[in-house]
XYZ file of C-alpha atoms in Angstrom:
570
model
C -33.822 24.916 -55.654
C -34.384 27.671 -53.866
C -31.389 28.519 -51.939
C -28.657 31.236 -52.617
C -25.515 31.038 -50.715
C -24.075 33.529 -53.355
C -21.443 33.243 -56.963
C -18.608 31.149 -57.311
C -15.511 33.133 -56.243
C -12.410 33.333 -58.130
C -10.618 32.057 -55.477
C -11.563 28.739 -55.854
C -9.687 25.544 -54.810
C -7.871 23.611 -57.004
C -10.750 21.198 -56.845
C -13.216 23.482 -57.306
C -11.805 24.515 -60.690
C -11.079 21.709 -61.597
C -14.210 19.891 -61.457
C -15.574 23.741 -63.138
C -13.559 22.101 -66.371
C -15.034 18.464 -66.176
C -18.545 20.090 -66.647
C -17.598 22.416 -69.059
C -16.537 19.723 -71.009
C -19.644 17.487 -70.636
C -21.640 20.896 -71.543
C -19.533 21.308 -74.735
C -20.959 17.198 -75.804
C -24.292 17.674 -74.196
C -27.075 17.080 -76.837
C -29.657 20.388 -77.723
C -27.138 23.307 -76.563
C -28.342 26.476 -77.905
C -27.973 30.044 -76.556
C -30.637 32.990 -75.622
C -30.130 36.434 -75.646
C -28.525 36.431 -72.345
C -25.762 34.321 -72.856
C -27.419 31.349 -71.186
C -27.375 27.855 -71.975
C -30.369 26.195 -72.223
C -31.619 22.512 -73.708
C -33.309 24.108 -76.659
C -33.282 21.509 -78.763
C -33.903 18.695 -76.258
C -37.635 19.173 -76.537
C -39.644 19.271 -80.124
C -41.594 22.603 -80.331
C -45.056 24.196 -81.153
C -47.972 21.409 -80.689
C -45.664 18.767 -80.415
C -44.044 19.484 -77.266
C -45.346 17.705 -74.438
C -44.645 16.279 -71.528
C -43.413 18.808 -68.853
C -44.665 21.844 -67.164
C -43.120 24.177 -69.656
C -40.874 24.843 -66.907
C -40.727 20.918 -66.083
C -41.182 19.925 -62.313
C -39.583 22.831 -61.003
C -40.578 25.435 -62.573
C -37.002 25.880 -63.467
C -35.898 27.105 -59.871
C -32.556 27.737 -59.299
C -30.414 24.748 -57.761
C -27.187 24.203 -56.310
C -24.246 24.470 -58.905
C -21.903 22.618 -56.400
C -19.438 19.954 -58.282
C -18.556 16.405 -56.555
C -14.669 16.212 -55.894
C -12.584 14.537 -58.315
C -11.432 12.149 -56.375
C -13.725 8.621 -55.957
C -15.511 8.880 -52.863
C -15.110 4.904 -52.393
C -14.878 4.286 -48.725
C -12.280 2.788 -47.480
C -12.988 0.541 -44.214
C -10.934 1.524 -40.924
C -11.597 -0.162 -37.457
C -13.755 1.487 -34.621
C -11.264 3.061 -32.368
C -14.071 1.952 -29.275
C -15.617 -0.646 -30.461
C -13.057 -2.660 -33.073
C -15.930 -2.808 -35.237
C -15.184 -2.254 -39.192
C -16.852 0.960 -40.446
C -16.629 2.721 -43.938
C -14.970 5.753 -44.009
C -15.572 8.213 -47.012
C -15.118 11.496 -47.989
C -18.196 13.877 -46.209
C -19.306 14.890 -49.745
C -20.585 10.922 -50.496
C -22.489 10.926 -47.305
C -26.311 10.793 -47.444
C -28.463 11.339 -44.402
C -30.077 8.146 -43.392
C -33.482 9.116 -43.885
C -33.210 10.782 -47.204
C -31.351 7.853 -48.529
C -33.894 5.435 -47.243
C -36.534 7.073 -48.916
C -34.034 6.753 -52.173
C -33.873 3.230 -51.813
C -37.580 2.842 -51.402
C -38.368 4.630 -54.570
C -36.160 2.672 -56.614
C -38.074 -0.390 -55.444
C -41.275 1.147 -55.885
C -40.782 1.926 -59.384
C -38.785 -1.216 -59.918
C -42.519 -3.073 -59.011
C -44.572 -0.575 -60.852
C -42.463 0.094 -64.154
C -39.410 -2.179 -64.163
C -39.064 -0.885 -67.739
C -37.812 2.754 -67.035
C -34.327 1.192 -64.791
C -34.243 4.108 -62.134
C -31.556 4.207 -60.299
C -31.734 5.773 -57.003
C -28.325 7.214 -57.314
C -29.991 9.508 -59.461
C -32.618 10.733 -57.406
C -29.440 11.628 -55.186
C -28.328 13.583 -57.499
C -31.449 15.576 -58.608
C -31.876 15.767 -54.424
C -28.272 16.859 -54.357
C -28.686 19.901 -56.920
C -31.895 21.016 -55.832
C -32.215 21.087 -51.843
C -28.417 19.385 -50.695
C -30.225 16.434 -49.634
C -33.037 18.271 -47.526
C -30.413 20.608 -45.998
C -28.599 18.239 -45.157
C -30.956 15.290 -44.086
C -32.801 18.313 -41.489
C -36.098 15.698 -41.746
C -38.355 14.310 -39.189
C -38.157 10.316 -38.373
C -41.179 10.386 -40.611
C -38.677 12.239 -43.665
C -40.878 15.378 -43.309
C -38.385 18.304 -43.456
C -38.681 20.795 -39.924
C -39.523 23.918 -42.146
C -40.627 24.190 -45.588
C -38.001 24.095 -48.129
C -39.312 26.990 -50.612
C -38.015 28.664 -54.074
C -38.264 31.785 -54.951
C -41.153 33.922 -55.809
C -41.690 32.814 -59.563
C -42.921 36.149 -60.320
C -41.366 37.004 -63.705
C -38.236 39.009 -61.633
C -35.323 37.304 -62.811
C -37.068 33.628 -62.823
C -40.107 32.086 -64.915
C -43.096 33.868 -64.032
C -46.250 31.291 -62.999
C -49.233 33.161 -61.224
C -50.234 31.079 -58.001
C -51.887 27.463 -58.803
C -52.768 26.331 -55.566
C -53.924 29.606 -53.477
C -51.007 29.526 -51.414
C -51.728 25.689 -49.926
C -48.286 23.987 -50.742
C -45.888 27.189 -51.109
C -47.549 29.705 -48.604
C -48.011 32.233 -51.498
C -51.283 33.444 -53.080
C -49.713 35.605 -55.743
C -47.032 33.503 -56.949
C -46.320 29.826 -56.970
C -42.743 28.425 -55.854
C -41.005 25.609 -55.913
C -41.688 23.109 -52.743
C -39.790 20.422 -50.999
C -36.643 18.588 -51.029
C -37.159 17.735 -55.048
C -38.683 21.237 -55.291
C -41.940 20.756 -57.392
C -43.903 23.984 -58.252
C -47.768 23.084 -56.660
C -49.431 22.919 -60.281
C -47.086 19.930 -60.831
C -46.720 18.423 -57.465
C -51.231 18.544 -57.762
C -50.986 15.808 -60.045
C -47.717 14.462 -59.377
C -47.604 13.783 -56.310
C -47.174 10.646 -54.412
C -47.809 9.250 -51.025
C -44.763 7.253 -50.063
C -44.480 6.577 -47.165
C -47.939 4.959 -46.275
C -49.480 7.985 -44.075
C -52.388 9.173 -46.407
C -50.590 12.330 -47.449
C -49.037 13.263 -50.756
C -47.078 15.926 -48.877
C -44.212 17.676 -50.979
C -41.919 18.753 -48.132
C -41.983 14.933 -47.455
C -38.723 13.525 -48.348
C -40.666 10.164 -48.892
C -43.634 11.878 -51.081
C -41.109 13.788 -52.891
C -38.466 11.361 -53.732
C -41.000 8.110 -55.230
C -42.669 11.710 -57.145
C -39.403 12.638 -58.585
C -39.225 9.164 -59.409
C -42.524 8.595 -61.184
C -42.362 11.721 -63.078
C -38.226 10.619 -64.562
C -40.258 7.714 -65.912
C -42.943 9.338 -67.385
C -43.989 8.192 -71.170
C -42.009 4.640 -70.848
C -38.552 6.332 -70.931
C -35.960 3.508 -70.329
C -33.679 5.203 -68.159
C -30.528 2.669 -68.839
C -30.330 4.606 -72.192
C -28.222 7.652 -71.672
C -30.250 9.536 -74.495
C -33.552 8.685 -72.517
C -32.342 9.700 -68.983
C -30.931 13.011 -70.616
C -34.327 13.577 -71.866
C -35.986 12.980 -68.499
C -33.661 15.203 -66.150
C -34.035 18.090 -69.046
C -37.843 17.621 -68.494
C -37.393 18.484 -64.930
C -35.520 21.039 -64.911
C -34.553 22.709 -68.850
C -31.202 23.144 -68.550
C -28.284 21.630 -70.190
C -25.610 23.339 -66.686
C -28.581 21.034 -64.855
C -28.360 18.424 -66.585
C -24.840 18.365 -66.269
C -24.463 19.278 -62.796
C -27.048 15.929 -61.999
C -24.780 13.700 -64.348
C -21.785 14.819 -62.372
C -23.149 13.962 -58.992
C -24.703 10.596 -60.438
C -21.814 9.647 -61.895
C -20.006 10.553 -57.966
C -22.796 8.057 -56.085
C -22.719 5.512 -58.260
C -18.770 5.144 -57.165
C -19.854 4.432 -53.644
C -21.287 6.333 -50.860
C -22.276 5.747 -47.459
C -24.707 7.032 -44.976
C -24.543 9.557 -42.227
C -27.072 10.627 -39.422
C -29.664 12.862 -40.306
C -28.696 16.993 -39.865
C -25.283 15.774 -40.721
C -24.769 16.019 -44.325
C -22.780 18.914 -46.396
C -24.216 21.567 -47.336
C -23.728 23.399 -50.677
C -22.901 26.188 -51.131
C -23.325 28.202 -54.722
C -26.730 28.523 -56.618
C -27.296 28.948 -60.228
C -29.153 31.685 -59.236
C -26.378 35.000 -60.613
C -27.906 37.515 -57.523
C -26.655 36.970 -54.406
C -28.583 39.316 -52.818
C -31.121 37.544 -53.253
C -31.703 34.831 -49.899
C -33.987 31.641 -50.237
C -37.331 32.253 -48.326
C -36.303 28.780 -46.591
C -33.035 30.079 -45.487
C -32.802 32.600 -42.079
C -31.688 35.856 -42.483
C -28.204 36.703 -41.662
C -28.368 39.427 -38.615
C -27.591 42.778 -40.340
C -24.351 44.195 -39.088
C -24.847 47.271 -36.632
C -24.502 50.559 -38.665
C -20.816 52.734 -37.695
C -21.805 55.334 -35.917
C -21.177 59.047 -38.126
C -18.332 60.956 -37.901
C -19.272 64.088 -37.111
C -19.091 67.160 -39.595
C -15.894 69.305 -39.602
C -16.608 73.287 -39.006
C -16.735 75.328 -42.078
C -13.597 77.105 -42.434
C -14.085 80.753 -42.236
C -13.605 82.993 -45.334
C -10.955 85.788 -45.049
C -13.160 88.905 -44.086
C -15.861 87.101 -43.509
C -16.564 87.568 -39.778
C -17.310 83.797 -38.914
C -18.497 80.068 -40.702
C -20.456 80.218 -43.919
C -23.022 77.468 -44.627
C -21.742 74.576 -46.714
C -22.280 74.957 -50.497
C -25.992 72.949 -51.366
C -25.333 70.044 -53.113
C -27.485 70.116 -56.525
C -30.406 67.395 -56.211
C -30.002 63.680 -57.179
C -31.120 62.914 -60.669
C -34.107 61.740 -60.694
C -34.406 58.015 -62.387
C -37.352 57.732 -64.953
C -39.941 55.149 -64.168
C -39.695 51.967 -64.982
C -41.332 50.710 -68.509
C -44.414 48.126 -67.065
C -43.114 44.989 -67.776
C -45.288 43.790 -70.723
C -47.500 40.726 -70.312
C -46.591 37.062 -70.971
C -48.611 34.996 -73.298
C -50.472 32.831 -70.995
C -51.583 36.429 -69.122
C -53.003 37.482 -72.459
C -55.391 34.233 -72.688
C -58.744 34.843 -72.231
C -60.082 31.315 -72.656
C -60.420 28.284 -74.497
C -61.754 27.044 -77.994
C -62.482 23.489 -79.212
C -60.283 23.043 -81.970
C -62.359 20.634 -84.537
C -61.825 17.999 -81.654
C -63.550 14.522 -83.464
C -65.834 11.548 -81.430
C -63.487 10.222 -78.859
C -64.842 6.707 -79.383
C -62.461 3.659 -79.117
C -62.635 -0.313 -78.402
C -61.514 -1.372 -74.851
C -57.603 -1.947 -75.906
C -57.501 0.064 -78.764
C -56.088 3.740 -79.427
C -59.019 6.717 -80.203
C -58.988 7.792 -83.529
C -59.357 11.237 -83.066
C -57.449 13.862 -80.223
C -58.471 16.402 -77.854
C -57.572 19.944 -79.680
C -58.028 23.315 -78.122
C -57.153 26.960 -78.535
C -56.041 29.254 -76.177
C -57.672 32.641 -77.167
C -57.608 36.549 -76.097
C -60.227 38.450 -75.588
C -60.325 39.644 -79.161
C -60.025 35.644 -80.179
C -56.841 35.466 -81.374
C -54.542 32.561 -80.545
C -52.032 32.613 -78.526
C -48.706 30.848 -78.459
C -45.701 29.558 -76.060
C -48.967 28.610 -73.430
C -49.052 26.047 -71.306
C -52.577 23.639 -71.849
C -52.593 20.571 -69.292
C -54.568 18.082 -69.826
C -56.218 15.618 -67.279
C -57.998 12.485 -67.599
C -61.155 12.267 -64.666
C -62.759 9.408 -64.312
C -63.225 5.747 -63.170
C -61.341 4.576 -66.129
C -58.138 3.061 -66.888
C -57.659 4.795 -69.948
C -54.479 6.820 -70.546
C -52.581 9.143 -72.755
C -49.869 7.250 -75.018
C -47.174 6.723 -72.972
C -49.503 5.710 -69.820
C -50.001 9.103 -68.560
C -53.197 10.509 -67.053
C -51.996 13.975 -67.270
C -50.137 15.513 -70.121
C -49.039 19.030 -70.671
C -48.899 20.517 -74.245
C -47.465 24.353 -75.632
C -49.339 26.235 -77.764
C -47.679 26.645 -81.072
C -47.705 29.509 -83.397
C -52.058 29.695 -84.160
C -52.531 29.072 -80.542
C -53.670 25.036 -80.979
C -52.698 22.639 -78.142
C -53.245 18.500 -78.991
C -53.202 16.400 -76.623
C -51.269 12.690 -77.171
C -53.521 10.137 -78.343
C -55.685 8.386 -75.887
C -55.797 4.554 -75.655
C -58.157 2.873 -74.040
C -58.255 0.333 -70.985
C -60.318 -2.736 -70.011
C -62.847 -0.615 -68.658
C -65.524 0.350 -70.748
C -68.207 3.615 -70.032
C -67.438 7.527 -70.421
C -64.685 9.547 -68.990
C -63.588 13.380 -68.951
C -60.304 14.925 -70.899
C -60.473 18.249 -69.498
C -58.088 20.925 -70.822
C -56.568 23.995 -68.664
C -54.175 27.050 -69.169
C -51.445 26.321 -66.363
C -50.779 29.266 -64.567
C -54.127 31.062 -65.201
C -57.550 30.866 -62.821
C -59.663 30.157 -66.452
C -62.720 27.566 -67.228
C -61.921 24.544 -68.802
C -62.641 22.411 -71.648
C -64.283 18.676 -70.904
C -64.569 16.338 -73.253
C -66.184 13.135 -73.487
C -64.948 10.194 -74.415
C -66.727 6.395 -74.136
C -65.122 3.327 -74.641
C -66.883 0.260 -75.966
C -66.583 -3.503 -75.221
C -64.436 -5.307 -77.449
C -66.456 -7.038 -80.654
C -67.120 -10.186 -82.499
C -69.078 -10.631 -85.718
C -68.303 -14.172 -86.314
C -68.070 -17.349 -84.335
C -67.041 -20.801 -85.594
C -66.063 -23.787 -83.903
C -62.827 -25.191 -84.412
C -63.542 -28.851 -84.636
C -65.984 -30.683 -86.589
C -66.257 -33.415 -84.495
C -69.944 -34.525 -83.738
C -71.120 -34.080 -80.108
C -72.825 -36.944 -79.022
C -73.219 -38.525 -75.597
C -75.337 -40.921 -73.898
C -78.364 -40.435 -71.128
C -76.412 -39.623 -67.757
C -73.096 -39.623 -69.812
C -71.000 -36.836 -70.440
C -69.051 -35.638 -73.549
C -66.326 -36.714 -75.423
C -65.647 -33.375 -76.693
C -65.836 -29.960 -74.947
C -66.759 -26.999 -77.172
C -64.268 -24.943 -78.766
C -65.007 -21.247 -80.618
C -63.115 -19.140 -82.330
C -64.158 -14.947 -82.826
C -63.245 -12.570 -85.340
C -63.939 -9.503 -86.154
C -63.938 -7.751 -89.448
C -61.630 -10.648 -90.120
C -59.041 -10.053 -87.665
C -58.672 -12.114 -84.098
C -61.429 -10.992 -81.676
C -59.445 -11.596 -78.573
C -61.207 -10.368 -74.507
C -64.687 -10.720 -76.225
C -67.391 -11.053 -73.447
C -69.442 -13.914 -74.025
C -72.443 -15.802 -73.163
C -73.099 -19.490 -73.473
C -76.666 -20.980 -73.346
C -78.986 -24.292 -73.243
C -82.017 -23.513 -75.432
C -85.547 -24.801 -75.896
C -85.100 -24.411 -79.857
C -83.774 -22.515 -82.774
C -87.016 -20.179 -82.646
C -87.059 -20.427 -78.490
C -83.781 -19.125 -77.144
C -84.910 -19.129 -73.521
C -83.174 -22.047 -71.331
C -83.725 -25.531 -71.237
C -84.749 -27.682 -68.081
C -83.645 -30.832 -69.766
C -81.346 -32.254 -71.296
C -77.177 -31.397 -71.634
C -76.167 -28.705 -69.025
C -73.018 -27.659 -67.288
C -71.803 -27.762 -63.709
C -71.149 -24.762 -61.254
C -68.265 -25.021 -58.533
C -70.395 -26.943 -56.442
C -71.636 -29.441 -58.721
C -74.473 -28.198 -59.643
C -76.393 -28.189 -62.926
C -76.545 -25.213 -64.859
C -77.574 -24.476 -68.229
C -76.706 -20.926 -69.045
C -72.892 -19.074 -68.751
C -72.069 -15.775 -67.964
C -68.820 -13.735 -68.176
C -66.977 -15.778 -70.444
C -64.387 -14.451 -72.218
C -61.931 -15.355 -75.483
C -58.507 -15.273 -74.845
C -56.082 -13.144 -76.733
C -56.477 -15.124 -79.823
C -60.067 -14.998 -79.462
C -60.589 -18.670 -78.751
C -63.858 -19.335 -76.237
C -63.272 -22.932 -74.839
C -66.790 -24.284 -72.735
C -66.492 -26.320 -69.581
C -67.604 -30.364 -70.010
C -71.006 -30.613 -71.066
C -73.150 -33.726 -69.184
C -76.584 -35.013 -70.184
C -79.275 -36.237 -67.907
C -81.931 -38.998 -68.481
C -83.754 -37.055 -71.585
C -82.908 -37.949 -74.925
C -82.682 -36.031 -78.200
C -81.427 -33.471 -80.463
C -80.672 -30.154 -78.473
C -78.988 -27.034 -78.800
C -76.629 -24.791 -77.562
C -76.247 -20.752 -78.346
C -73.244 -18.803 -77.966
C -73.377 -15.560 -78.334
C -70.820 -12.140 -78.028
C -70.617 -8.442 -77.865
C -70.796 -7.295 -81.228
C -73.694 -9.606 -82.245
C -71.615 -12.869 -82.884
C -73.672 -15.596 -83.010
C -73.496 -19.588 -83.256
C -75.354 -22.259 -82.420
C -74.116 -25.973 -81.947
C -76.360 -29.115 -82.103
C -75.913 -31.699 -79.285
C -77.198 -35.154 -79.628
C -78.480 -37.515 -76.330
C -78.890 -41.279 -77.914
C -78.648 -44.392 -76.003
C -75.970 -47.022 -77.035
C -76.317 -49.154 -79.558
C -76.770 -52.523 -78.550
């Protein structure tokens, strides 16, 4: 978040300090604490390192933007009901701290269902998303949204220019955050633009994926808690996912706090209404969001004006006042040296193998780059996203289409596996340095029907029927491939001539379409998932004999069954 209201003051309430202890304690249990240079806490350990790291923006969602340290009170905020002094009418009552403006808790509520539809898996709660909206914006200042849930002014971090914060060169030319030198944190769930690109959402139905939406922003947050099939209801899990947003173990305890605080009870106030926060993680408190207006400087006392010189015995009148000697003059600053992903001069493959895989099945090789200077060295602690493009349904493992990987120590970014949908053709993987204006990598990858090599019919049972009859039996196949069940195999079911003519018949058995009709060929069939191919009814018309029928698959299964048209014996 990107607003400072200044430091927590020593002169706290009893409260205040006490709730200070609370999270000091849950920091002390909090998984991954290690310290940096500075003193700072930080979720070290949370995430794996090097070439295994993945998932998060380095930074996570928000770039790691301050947010509001603010604690809940102690004491449960479960309303208590109390009659309408005007109307008689029972209304909850609860302290102004569990208030949520309508609209941002509406749009909440809506992206708990959403995600409840779309990956009932993960468990969010939208208590949580109160809490992450709580710490980063104070519920879009306070619910200040349009009936729409678009906030009245953009709700901006700071500059991420290296100054104090993470340093990220501008993404997005300025189109979400209003900067073309730096990029900044945007919106009521503050997303930096090179996240909210591919992360956003569009919920509430008008076309946009706008991140100052409280709508867009909140089913975003939402999607991106439950990225890689994390199961929220496990504590471990949900730790996990708020560290990915924002890499902090004070965050993550300072969300836990205020989710633990909604989950008691809360209730809903009009929009503009809610409390507003009022400390930021952010130690400078000079430093005033962008978002925020400037506090009217207070008008300068005028000088007092300059007592006389006293004149020296003898002297005959003032003297001038003694020069003072010059200021010291303060050396220049050292240049602040570069950061690893400024050093990058482009990308290399990195012995990246055939990205070939069966529709369903995982690809047996991964998308490897390096990141590279000028002078072709790798270089580490960079940020490589990549992004599946493409009609496809394939995904990364975890059902991701966009995965971001750090460079470990030679410079080498993999990407997670890829498995493949249903649909089959070529798609894109095309790797990027976050935070850098560099070309890409693309890769292709293809992925193939599913295969059969062998057919056999599960019954033995002859298949016999009389002229204008139909049969007994319908015809059942089983497909394997390479021994193993062949299950989704496209198949294709025909009436032939003969064994050496496979063209159709026009006599003889056939089939019937949805209107009755006679047909003697079959198109888009398909084995189930233990690869078993069951035929419609065969019927037989007036001509009698010994015919066949060929079924055959993708992968070059092929069988053919003999059906026999005899009259009855008398």
């Amino acid at each position: 978040m990107a607003a400072h209201f200044g430091r927590l003051r020593k002169g706290a309430t009893t409260t205040a300090v006490a709730a200070v202890a609370v999270a000091a304690l849950s920091a002390s249990q909090a998984p991954g604490v290690t310290t940096d240079d500075l003193g700072r806490q930080s979720a070290g350990a949370a995430q794996p390192s090097g070439d295994a790291k993945t998932g998060g923006e380095g930074g996570g969602a928000t770039g790691d933007s301050p947010y509001y340290t603010d604690l809940p009170p102690l004491k449960s905020p479960n309303p208590s009901p109390s009659a309408s002094p005007t109307t008689g009418t029972t209304v909850s009552v609860g302290e102004a701290e569990a208030g949520i403006p309508a609209t941002v808790l509406d749009a909440y509520k809506k992206a708990e269902a959403e995600l409840r539809a779309s990956k009932p898996g993960c468990n969010l709660p939208w208590q949580l998303l109160a809490a992450i909206g709580k710490v980063e914006s104070g519920q879009a200042r306070g619910g200040r949204v349009d009936a729409s849930g678009t906030t009245y002014s953009p709700i901006l971090g700071p500059k991420l220019d290296g100054n104090g914060f993470a340093l990220i060169a501008d993404t997005d030319n300025g189109a979400y955050d209003g900067d073309p030198a730096y990029d900044r944190a945007v919106g009521p769930m503050q997303f930096i633009p090179s996240t909210w690109e591919w992360a956003g959402r569009d919920g509430n139905g008008d076309g946009k994926k706008d991140p100052n939406n409280v709508y867009d922003a909140a089913l975003a947050a939402g999607h991106y808690l439950c990225r890689f099939d994390r199961d929220l209801s496990v504590q471990s899990q949900m730790n996990a996912a708020i560290l990915n947003y924002n890499n902090s173990t004070e965050y993550l305890n300072t969300v836990l706090s205020w989710l633990e605080y909604y989950r008691k009870g809360t209730h809903e106030v009009p929009d503009g209404t809610g409390t507003l926060p009022s400390h930021s993680s952010n130690s400078d408190p000079a430093s005033p969001s962008p978002s925020t207006p400037a506090t009217p400087s207070t008008p300068s006392t005028p000088s007092t004006p300059s007592t006389p010189s006293t004149p020296k015995p003898g002297g005959g009148g003032s003297t001038s006042p003694t020069p003072k000697p010059p200021a010291p003059t303060s050396p220049a600053p050292s240049p602040t040296p570069p950061t690893p992903t400024q050093t990058v001069d482009h990308l290399e493959d990195a012995n990246t193998g055939t990205l070939t895989a069966t529709a369903g099945s995982a690809f047996g090789a991964k998308v490897a780059v390096r990141a590279e200077s000028k002078a072709s060295k790798g270089v580490a602690k960079v940020r490589v996203r990549f992004t599946i493009i493409g009609d496809t349904d394939a995904t990364f493992t975890g059902g991701e289409s966009v995965a971001t990987v750090v460079t470990g120590s030679a410079g080498t970014a993999t990407a997670p596996a890829l498995v493949a949908g249903e649909k089959t053709g070529d798609f894109t993987v095309r790797a990027t340095v976050v935070g850098r204006v560099l070309g890409g990598l693309d890769y292709t990858a293809t992925v193939t029907p599913r295969q059969a090599d062998t057919l056999t019919r599960t019954g033995d049972t002859a298949l016999t029927c009389v002229p204008g009859g139909e049969f007994a039996d319908q015809v059942e196949l089983k497909a394997t491939y390479k021994g193993a069940v062949a299950g989704k195999v496209a198949a294709t079911a025909t009436l032939i001539k003969s064994a050496d003519d496979p063209t159709e018949n026009d006599k003889g058995p056939y089939f019937k379409d949805a209107d009755g009709k006679a047909i003697r060929t079959l198109t888009d069939l398909t084995t189930d998932a233990d690869g078993v191919l069951k035929l419609p009814k065969l019927y037989a018309d007036d001509a009698t004999g010994t015919f066949l029928l060929r079924v055959n698959t993708t992968g070059g299964a092929v069988l053919t069954v003999e059906l026999k048209v005899a009259a009855a014996a008398s």
